[in-house]
CSV table of C-alpha atoms in Angstrom, one decimal:
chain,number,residue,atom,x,y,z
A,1,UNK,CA,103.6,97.7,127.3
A,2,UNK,CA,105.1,96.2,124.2
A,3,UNK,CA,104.1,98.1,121.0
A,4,UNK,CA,106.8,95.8,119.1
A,5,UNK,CA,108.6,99.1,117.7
A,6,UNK,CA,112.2,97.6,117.8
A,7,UNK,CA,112.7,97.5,114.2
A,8,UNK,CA,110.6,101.1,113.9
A,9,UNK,CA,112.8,104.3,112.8
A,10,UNK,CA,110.8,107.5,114.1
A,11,UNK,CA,110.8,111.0,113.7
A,12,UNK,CA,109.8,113.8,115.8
A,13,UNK,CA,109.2,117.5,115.2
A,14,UNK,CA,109.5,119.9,117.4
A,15,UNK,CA,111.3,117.4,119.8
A,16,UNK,CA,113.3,119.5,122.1
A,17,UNK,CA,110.7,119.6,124.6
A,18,UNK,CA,107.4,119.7,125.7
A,19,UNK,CA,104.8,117.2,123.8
A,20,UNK,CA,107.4,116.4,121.0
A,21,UNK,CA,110.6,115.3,123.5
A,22,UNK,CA,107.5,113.3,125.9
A,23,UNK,CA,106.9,111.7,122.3
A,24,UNK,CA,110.2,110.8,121.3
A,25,UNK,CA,110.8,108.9,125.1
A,26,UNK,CA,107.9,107.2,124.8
A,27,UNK,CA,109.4,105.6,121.1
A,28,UNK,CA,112.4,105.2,122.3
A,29,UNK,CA,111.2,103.2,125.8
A,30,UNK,CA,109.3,100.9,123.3
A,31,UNK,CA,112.6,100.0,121.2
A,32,UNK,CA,112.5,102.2,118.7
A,33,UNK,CA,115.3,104.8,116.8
A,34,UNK,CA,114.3,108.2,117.2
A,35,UNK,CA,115.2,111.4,115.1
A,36,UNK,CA,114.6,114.0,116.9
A,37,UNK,CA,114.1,117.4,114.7
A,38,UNK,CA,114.2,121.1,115.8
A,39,UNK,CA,115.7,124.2,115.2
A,40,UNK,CA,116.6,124.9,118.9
A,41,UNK,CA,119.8,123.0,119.3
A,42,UNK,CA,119.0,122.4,123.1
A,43,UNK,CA,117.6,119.4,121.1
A,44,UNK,CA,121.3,118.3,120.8
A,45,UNK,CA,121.2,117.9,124.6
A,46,UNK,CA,118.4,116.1,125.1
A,47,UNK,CA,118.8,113.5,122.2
A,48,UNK,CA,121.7,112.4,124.0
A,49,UNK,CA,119.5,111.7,127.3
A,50,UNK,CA,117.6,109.5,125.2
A,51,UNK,CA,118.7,105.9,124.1
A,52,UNK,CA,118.3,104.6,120.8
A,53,UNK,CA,117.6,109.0,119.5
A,54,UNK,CA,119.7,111.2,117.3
A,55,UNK,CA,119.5,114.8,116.5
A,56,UNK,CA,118.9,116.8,113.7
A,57,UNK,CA,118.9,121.0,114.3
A,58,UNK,CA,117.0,122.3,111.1
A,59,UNK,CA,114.0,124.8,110.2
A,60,UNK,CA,111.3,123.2,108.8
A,61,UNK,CA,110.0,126.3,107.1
A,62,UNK,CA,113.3,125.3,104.7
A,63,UNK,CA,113.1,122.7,102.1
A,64,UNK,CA,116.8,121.5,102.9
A,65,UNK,CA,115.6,120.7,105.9
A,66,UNK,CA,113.1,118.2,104.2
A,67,UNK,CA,116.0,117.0,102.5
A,68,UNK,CA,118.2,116.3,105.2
A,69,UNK,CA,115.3,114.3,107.5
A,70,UNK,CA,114.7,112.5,104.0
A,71,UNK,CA,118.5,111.0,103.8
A,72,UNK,CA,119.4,111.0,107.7
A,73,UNK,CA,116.2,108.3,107.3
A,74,UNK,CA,116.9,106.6,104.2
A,75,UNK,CA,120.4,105.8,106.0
A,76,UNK,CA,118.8,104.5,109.1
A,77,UNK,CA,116.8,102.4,106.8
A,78,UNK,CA,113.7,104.0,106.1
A,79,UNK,CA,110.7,105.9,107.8
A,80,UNK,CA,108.3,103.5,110.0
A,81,UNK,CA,106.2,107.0,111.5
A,82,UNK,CA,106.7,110.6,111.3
A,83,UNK,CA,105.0,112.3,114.4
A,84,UNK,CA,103.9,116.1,113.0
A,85,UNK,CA,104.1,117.4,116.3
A,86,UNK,CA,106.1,121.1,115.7
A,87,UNK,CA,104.1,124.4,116.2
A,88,UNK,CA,104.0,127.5,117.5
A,89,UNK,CA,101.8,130.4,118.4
A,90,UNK,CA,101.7,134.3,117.8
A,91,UNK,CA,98.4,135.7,120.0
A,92,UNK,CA,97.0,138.1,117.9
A,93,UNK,CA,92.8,138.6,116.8
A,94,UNK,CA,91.8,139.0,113.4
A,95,UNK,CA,92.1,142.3,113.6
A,96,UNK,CA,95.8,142.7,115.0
A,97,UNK,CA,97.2,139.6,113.3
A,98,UNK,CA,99.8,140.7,110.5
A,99,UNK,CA,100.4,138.5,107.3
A,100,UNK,CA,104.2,137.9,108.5
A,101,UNK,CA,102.5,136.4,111.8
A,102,UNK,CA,100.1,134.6,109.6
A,103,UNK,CA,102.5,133.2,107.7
A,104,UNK,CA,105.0,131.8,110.2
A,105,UNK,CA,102.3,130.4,111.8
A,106,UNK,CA,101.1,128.2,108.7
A,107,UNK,CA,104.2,127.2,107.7
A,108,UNK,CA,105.9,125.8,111.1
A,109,UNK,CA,102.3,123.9,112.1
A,110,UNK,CA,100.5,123.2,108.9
A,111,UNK,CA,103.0,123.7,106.3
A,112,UNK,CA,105.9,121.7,107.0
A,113,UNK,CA,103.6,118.3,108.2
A,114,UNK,CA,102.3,118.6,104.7
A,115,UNK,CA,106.1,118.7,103.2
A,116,UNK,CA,107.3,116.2,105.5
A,117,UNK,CA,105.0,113.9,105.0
A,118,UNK,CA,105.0,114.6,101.5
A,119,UNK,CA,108.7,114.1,101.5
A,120,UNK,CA,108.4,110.7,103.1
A,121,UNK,CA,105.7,109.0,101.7
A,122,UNK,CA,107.5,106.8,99.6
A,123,UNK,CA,109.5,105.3,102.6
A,124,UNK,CA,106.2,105.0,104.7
A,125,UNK,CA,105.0,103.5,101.9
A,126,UNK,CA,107.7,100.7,101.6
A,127,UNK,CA,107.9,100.4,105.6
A,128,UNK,CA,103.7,100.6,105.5
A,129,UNK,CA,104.3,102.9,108.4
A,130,UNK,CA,102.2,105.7,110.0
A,131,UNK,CA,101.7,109.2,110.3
A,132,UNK,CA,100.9,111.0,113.5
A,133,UNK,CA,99.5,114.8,113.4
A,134,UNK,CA,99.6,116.4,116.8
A,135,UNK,CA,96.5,119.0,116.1
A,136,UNK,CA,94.6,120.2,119.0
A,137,UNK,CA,91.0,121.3,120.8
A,138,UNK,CA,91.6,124.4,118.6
A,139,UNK,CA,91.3,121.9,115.7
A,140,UNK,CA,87.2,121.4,116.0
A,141,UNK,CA,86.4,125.2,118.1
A,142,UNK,CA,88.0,128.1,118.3
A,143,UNK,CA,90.4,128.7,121.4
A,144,UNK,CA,88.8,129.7,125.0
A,145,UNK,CA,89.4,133.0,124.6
A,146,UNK,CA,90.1,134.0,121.2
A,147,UNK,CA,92.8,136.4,119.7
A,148,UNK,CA,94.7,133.1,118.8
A,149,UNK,CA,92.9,133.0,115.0
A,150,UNK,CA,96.6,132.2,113.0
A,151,UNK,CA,97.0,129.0,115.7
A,152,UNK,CA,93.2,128.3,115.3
A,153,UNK,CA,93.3,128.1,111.7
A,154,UNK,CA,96.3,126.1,111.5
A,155,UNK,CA,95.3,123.1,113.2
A,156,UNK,CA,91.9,123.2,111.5
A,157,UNK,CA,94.1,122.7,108.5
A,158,UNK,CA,96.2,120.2,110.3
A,159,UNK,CA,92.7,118.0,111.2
A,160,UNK,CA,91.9,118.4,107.0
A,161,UNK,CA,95.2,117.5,106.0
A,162,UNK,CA,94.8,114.3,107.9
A,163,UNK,CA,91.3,113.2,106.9
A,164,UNK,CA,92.9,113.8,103.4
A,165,UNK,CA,96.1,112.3,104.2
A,166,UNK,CA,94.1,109.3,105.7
A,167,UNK,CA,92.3,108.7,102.2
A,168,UNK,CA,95.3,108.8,99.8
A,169,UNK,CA,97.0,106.4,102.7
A,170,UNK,CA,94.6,103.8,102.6
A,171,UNK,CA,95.3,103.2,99.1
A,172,UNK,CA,99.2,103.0,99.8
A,173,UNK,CA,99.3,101.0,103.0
A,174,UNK,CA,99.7,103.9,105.1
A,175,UNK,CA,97.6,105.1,108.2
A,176,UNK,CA,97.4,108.6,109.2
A,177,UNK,CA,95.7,109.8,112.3
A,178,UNK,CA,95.5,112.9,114.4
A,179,UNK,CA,95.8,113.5,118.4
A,180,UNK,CA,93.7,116.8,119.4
A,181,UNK,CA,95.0,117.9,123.1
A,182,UNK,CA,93.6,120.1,124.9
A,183,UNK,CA,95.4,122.7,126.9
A,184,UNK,CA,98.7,121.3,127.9
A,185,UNK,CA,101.2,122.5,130.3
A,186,UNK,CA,104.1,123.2,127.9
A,187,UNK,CA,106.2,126.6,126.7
A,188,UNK,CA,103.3,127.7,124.4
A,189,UNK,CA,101.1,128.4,127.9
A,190,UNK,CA,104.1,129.8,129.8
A,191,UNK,CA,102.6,133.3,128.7
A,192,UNK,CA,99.0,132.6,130.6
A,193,UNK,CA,99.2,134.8,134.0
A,194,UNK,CA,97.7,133.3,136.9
A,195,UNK,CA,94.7,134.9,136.1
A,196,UNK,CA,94.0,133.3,132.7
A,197,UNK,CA,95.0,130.1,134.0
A,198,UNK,CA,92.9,129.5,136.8
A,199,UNK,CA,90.1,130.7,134.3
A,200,UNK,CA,90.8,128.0,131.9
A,201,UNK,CA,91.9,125.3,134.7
A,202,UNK,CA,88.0,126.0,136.1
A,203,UNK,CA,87.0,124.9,132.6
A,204,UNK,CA,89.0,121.5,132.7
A,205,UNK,CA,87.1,118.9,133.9
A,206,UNK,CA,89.9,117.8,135.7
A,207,UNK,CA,91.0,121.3,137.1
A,208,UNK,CA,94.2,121.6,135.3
A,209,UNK,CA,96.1,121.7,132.3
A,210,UNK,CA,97.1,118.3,130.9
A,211,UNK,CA,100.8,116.8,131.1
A,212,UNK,CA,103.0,116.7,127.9
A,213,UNK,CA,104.0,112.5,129.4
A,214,UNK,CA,99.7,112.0,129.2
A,215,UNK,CA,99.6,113.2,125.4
A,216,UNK,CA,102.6,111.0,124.3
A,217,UNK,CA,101.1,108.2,126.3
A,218,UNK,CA,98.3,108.4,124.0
């Protein structure tokens, strides 16, 4: 397969594994220069598995850390595609959830996609490049349980801020489009005991949770 992504600089979010470091292989298989972003520096390690990828350890909730993808890209030559893909998830109901969960929760998985792509818009812009917002099932329903309603919310906000995204991109040569997985094997279901998983794997029509490689192959 040859996407013709040789001259394309990337970035990835939440890159040191799971969906995001499955992403960042699949760019870099295709020819492209990666930056791979995360505040875990086990993303250090893994960079360096990958060729054509570089590392940046950062926390998006910081606005330096805008500023540092921002000139580690300009220097590479400008943004071609910024794949949103960070996130995270505090179980908690409505009832339980506190505002500090809350608010983590919004500002890793909805809140930095909006700064960073706010942040490189005029190099996507110049490169006409692409945005890609990983959102998930949880984007159009609630999750199969409940008690997840910070994660829930988030990536309802993630699906708006790419219809919205979309819109103002059109105009400025720019396309923005969303992936919505469903349940995928990664850290974020490590929690699910064997109980709750063969529950939700009797849901799937496949009978199991998908692979982080299937959702960057996407």
């Amino acid at each position: 397969m040859d996407l013709r992504l040789q001259d394309k600089n990337v970035v990835v979010t939440g890159a040191a594994r799971g969906i995001g470091l499955a992403i960042a292989r699949v760019f870099s298989d295709e020819g492209a220069k990666v930056l791979m972003v995360d505040r875990d520096p086990e993303v250090a390690p893994r960079s360096a598995e990958i060729a054509g990828a570089d590392h940046l350890v950062c926390d998006l909730r910081e606005a330096t850390c805008m500023d540092e993808i921002a000139a580690r890209l300009a220097k590479m030559g400008g943004c071609s595609v910024i794949v949103n893909n960070a996130g995270i998830s505090i179980m908690a109901s409505i009832a339980e959830a506190t505002d500090a969960d809350w608010d983590e929760v919004m500002e890793v998985n909805l809140q930095a996609a909006f700064r960073l792509t706010r942040q490189l818009w005029a190099q996507l812009a110049e490169r006409r490049g692409c945005v890609v917002n990983v959102a998930s099932f949880a984007a159009k329903r609630a999750t199969l349980f409940g008690g997840n309603v910070s994660y829930t919310v988030s990536k309802h906000g993630i699906a708006g801020l790419t219809r919205a995204a979309a819109m103002d991109g059109a105009r400025d040569g720019i396309r923005v489009n969303a992936v919505a997985p469903g349940v995928v094997d990664t850290d974020l279901v490590k929690l699910h005991d064997e109980d709750t998983r063969r529950k939700i794997q009797g849901m799937i029509p496949l009978g199991r949770y998908a692979r982080a490689a299937e959702i960057a192959d996407a």
